Short mmCIF file of C-alpha atoms in Angstrom, two decimals:
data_model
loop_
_atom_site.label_atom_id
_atom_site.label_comp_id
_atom_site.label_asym_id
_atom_site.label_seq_id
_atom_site.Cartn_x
_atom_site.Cartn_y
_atom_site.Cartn_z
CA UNK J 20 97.25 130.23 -18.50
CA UNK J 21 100.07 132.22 -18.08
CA UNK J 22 102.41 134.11 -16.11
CA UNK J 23 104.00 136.97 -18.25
CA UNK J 24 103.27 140.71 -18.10
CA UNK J 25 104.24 143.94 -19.40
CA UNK J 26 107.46 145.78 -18.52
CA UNK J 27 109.34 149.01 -20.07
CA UNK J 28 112.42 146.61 -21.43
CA UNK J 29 113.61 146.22 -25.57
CA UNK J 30 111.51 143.81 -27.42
CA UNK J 31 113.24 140.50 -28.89
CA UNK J 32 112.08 139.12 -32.26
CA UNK J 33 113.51 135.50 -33.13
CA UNK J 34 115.49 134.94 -36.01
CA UNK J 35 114.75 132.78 -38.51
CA UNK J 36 117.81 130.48 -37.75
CA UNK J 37 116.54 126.98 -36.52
CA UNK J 38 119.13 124.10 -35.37
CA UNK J 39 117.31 121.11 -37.07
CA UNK J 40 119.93 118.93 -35.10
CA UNK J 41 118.25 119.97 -31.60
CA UNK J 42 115.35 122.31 -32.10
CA UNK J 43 116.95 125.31 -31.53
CA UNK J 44 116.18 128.51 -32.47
CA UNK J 45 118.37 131.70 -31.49
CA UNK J 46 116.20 134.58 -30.28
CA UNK J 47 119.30 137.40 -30.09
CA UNK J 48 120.70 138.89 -26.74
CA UNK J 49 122.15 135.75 -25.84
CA UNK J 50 118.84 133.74 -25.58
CA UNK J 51 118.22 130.75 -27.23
CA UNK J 52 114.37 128.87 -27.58
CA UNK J 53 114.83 124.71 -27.45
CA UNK J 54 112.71 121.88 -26.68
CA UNK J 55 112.37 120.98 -22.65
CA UNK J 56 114.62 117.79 -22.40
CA UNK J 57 113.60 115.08 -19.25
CA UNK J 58 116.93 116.00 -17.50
CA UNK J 59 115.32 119.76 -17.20
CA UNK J 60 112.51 118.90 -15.78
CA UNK J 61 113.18 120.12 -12.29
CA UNK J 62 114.61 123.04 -13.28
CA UNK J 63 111.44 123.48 -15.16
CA UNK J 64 109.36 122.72 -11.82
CA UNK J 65 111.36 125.16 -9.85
CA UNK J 66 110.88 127.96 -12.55
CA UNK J 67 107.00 127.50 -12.51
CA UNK J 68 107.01 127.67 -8.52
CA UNK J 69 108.71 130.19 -8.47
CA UNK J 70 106.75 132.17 -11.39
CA UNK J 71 103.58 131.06 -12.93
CA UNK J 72 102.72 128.64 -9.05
CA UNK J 73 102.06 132.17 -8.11
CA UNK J 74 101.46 134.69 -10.67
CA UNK J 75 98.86 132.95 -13.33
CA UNK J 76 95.47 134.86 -12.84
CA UNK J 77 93.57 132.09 -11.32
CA UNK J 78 96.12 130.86 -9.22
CA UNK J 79 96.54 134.23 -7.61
CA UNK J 80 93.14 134.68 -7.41
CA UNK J 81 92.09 132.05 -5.15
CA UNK J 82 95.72 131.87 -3.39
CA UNK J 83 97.17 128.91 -4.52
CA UNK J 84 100.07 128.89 -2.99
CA UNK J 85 102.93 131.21 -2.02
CA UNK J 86 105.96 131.94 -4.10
CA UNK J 87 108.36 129.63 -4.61
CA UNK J 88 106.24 126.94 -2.79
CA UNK J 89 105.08 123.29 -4.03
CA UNK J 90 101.42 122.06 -5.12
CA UNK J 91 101.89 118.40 -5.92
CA UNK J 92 98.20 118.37 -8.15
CA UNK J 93 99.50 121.13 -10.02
CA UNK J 94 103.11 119.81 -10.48
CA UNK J 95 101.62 116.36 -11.09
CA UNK J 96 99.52 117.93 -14.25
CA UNK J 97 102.81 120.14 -15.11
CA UNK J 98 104.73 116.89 -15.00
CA UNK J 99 102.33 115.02 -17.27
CA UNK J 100 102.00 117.66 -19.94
CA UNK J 101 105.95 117.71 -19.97
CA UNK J 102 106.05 113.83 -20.59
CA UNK J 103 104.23 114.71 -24.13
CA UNK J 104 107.72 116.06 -25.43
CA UNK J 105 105.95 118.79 -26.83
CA UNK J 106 107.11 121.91 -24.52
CA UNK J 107 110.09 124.47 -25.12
CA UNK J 108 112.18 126.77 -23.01
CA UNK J 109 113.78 129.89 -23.43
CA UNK J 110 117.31 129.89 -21.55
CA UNK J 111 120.02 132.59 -21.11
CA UNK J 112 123.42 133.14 -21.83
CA UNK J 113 124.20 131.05 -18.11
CA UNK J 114 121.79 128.78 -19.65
CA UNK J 115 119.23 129.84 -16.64
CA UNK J 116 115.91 129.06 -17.85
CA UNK J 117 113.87 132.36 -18.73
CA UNK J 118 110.62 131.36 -19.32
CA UNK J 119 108.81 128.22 -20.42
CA UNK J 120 105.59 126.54 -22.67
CA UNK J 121 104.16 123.80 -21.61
CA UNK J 122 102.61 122.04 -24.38
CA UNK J 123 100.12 119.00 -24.74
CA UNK J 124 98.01 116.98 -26.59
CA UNK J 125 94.29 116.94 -26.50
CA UNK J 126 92.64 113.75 -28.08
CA UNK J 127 89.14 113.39 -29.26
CA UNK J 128 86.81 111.59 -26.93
CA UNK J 129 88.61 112.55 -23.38
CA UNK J 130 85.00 114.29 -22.26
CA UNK J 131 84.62 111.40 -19.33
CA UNK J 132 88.76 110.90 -18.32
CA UNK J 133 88.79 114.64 -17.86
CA UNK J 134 86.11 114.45 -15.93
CA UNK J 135 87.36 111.81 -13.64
CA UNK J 136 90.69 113.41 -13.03
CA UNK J 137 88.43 116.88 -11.79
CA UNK J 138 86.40 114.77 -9.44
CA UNK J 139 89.66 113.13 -7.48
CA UNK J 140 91.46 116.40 -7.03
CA UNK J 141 91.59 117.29 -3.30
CA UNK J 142 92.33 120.95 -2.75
CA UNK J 143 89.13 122.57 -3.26
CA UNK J 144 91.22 125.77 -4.66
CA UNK J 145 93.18 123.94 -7.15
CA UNK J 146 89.70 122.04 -8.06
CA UNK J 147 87.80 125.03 -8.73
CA UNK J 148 90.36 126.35 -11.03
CA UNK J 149 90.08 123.33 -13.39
CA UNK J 150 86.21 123.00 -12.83
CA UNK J 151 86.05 126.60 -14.50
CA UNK J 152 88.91 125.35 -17.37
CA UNK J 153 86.49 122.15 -17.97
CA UNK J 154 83.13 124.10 -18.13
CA UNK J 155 84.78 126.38 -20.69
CA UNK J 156 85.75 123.56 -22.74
CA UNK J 157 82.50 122.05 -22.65
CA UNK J 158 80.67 124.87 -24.18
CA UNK J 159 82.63 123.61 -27.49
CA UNK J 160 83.82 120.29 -28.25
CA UNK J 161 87.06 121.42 -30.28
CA UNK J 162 87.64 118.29 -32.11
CA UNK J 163 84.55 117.84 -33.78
CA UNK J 164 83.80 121.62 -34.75
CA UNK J 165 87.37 121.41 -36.42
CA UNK J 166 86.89 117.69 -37.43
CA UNK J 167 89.94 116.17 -35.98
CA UNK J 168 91.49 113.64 -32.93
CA UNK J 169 94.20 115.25 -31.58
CA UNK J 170 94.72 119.19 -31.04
CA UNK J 171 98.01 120.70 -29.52
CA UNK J 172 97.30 122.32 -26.75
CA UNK J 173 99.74 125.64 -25.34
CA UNK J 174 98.33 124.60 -21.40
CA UNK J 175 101.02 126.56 -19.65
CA UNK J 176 102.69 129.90 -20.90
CA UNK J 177 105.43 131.69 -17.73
CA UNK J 178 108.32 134.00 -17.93
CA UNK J 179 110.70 134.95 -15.08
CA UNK J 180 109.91 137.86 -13.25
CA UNK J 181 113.36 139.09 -14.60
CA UNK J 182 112.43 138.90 -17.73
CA UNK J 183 109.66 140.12 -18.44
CA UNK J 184 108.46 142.70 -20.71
CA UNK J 185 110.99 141.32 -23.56
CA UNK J 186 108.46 139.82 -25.72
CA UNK J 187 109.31 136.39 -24.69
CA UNK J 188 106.09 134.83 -24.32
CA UNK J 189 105.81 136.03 -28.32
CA UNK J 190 108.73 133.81 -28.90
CA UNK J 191 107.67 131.17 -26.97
CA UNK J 192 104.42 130.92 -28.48
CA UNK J 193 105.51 131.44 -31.91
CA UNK J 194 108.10 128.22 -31.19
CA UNK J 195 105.23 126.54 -30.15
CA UNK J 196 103.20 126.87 -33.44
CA UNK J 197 106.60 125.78 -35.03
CA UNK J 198 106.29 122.76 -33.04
CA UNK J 199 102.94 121.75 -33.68
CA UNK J 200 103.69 122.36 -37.16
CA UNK J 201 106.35 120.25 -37.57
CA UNK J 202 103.92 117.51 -35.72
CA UNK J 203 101.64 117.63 -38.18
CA UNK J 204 98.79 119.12 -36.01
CA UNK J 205 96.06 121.34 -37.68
CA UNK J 206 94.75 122.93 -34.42
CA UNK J 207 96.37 124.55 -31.82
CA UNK J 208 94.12 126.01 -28.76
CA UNK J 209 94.87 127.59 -25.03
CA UNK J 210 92.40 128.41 -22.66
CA UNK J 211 94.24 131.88 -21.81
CA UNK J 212 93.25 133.28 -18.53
CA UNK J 213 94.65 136.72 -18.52
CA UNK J 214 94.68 139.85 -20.75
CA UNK J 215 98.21 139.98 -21.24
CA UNK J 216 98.89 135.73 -22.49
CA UNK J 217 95.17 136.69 -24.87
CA UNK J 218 96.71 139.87 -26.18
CA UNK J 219 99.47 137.15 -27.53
CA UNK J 220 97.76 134.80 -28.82
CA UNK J 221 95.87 137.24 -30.73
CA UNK J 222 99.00 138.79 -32.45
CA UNK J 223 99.48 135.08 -33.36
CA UNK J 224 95.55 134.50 -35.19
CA UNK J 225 94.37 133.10 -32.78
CA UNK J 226 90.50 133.71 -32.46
CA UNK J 227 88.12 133.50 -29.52
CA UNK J 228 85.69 130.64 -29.74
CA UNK J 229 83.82 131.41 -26.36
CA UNK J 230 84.98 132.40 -22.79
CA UNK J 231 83.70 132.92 -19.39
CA UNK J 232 83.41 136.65 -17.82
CA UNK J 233 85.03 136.83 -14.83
CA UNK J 234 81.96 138.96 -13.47
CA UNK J 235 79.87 135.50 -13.98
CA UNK J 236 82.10 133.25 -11.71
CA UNK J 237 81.99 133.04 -8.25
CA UNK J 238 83.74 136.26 -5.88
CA UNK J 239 86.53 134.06 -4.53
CA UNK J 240 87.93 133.06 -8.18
CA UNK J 241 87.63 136.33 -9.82
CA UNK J 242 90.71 137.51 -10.78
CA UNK J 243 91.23 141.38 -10.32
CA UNK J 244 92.06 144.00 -13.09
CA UNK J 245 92.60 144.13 -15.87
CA UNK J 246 91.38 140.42 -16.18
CA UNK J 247 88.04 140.70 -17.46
CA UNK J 248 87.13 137.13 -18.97
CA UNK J 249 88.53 133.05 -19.52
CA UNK J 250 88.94 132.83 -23.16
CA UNK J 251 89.00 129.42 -25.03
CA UNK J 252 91.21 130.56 -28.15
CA UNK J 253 92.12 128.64 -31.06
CA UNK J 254 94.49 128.73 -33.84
CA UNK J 255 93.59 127.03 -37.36
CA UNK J 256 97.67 126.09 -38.49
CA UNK J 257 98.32 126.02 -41.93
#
């Protein structure tokens, strides 16, 4: 899922200089990449409403809600993936937050709990959004194709409006795969949603395991152009 797309602006590549003290990594331009600490967290919240509440594919397809507005079942599952301490941020010069990854954990075995979270959602938008992200995941059980119990998971993937078209969902993916790295993780997946967060995961390896045409899901969560499909993609880490 994500909210970043292309804009005419110079592209940023992150150097190879990592803090070890605090995660850091300096991107150039005066932006720095570093893990999402719990103090951030509603500065977080307040980037994603007003950003990827509105702008992810899915979300704008079946009008989630407006810009800059709340949705406590989505904020509640933002919230949760945050408590996994496994997300980063990118943040600016005025350390203003640029864009974000929210990053969790899936464990082997969560086929039923998943299942009970979809069936107590109550907005019938929000709940067909994550009905279509649990069918997709049911056409392959990820942990035992790749033979482990936990995969890191890149669930959430939004840039500021602002700054977009810098290349910083790259570097915010690329930090993630650091981070799942250096957790010891051999699998890293996202179900990706549009054409412009599955054009990065590609550059990353990532393949496509199966997805979900958009033409084959129902009128009112169809995304328009140039979203074409829900991908399921998935990164073997070395």
């Amino acid at each position: 899922m994500s909210s970043s797309s292309p804009q005419q602006q110079p592209t940023l590549t992150a150097s190879n200089s990592v803090n070890n003290v605090n995660g850091e990594v300096d991107c150039g331009d005066g932006l720095r990449c570093l893990p999402v600490p719990k103090r951030r967290y509603d500065e977080v919240m307040a980037h994603l409403r007003l950003n990827f509440f509105a702008d992810e594919p899915l979300n704008r397809a079946v009008g989630l809600c407006k810009r800059g507005e709340n949705h406590l079942e989505l904020e509640k599952h933002c919230l949760a993936t945050l408590a996994s301490r496994m997300s980063c941020m990118i943040v600016d010069e005025n350390d203003k937050i640029a864009g974000t990854a929210l990053n969790g954990i899936v464990k082997r075995g969560e086929r039923d709990e998943n299942e009970r979270r979809l069936a107590e959602l109550r907005d019938p938008k929000f709940k067909s959004i994550f009905a279509l992200l649990f069918k997709i995941n049911e056409k392959c059980d990820i942990p035992n194709k790749y033979g482990v119990d936990e995969i890191f998971e890149c669930r959430i993937l939004s840039v500021d409006e602002s700054f977009r078209g810098r290349g910083l969902a790259n570097l915010l993916v690329e930090n993630s795969i650091r981070i799942a790295k250096s957790n010891g993780f051999k699998i890293m997946k996202a179900d990706a949603t549009g054409l412009f967060s599955q054009k990065v995961f590609l550059k990353y390896d990532f393949n496509v395991i199966t997805e979900i045409p958009y033409s084959d899901v129902e009128p009112s969560l169809r995304p328009g152009p140039p979203h074409k499909a829900l991908k399921l993609m998935v990164k073997i880490l070395n």
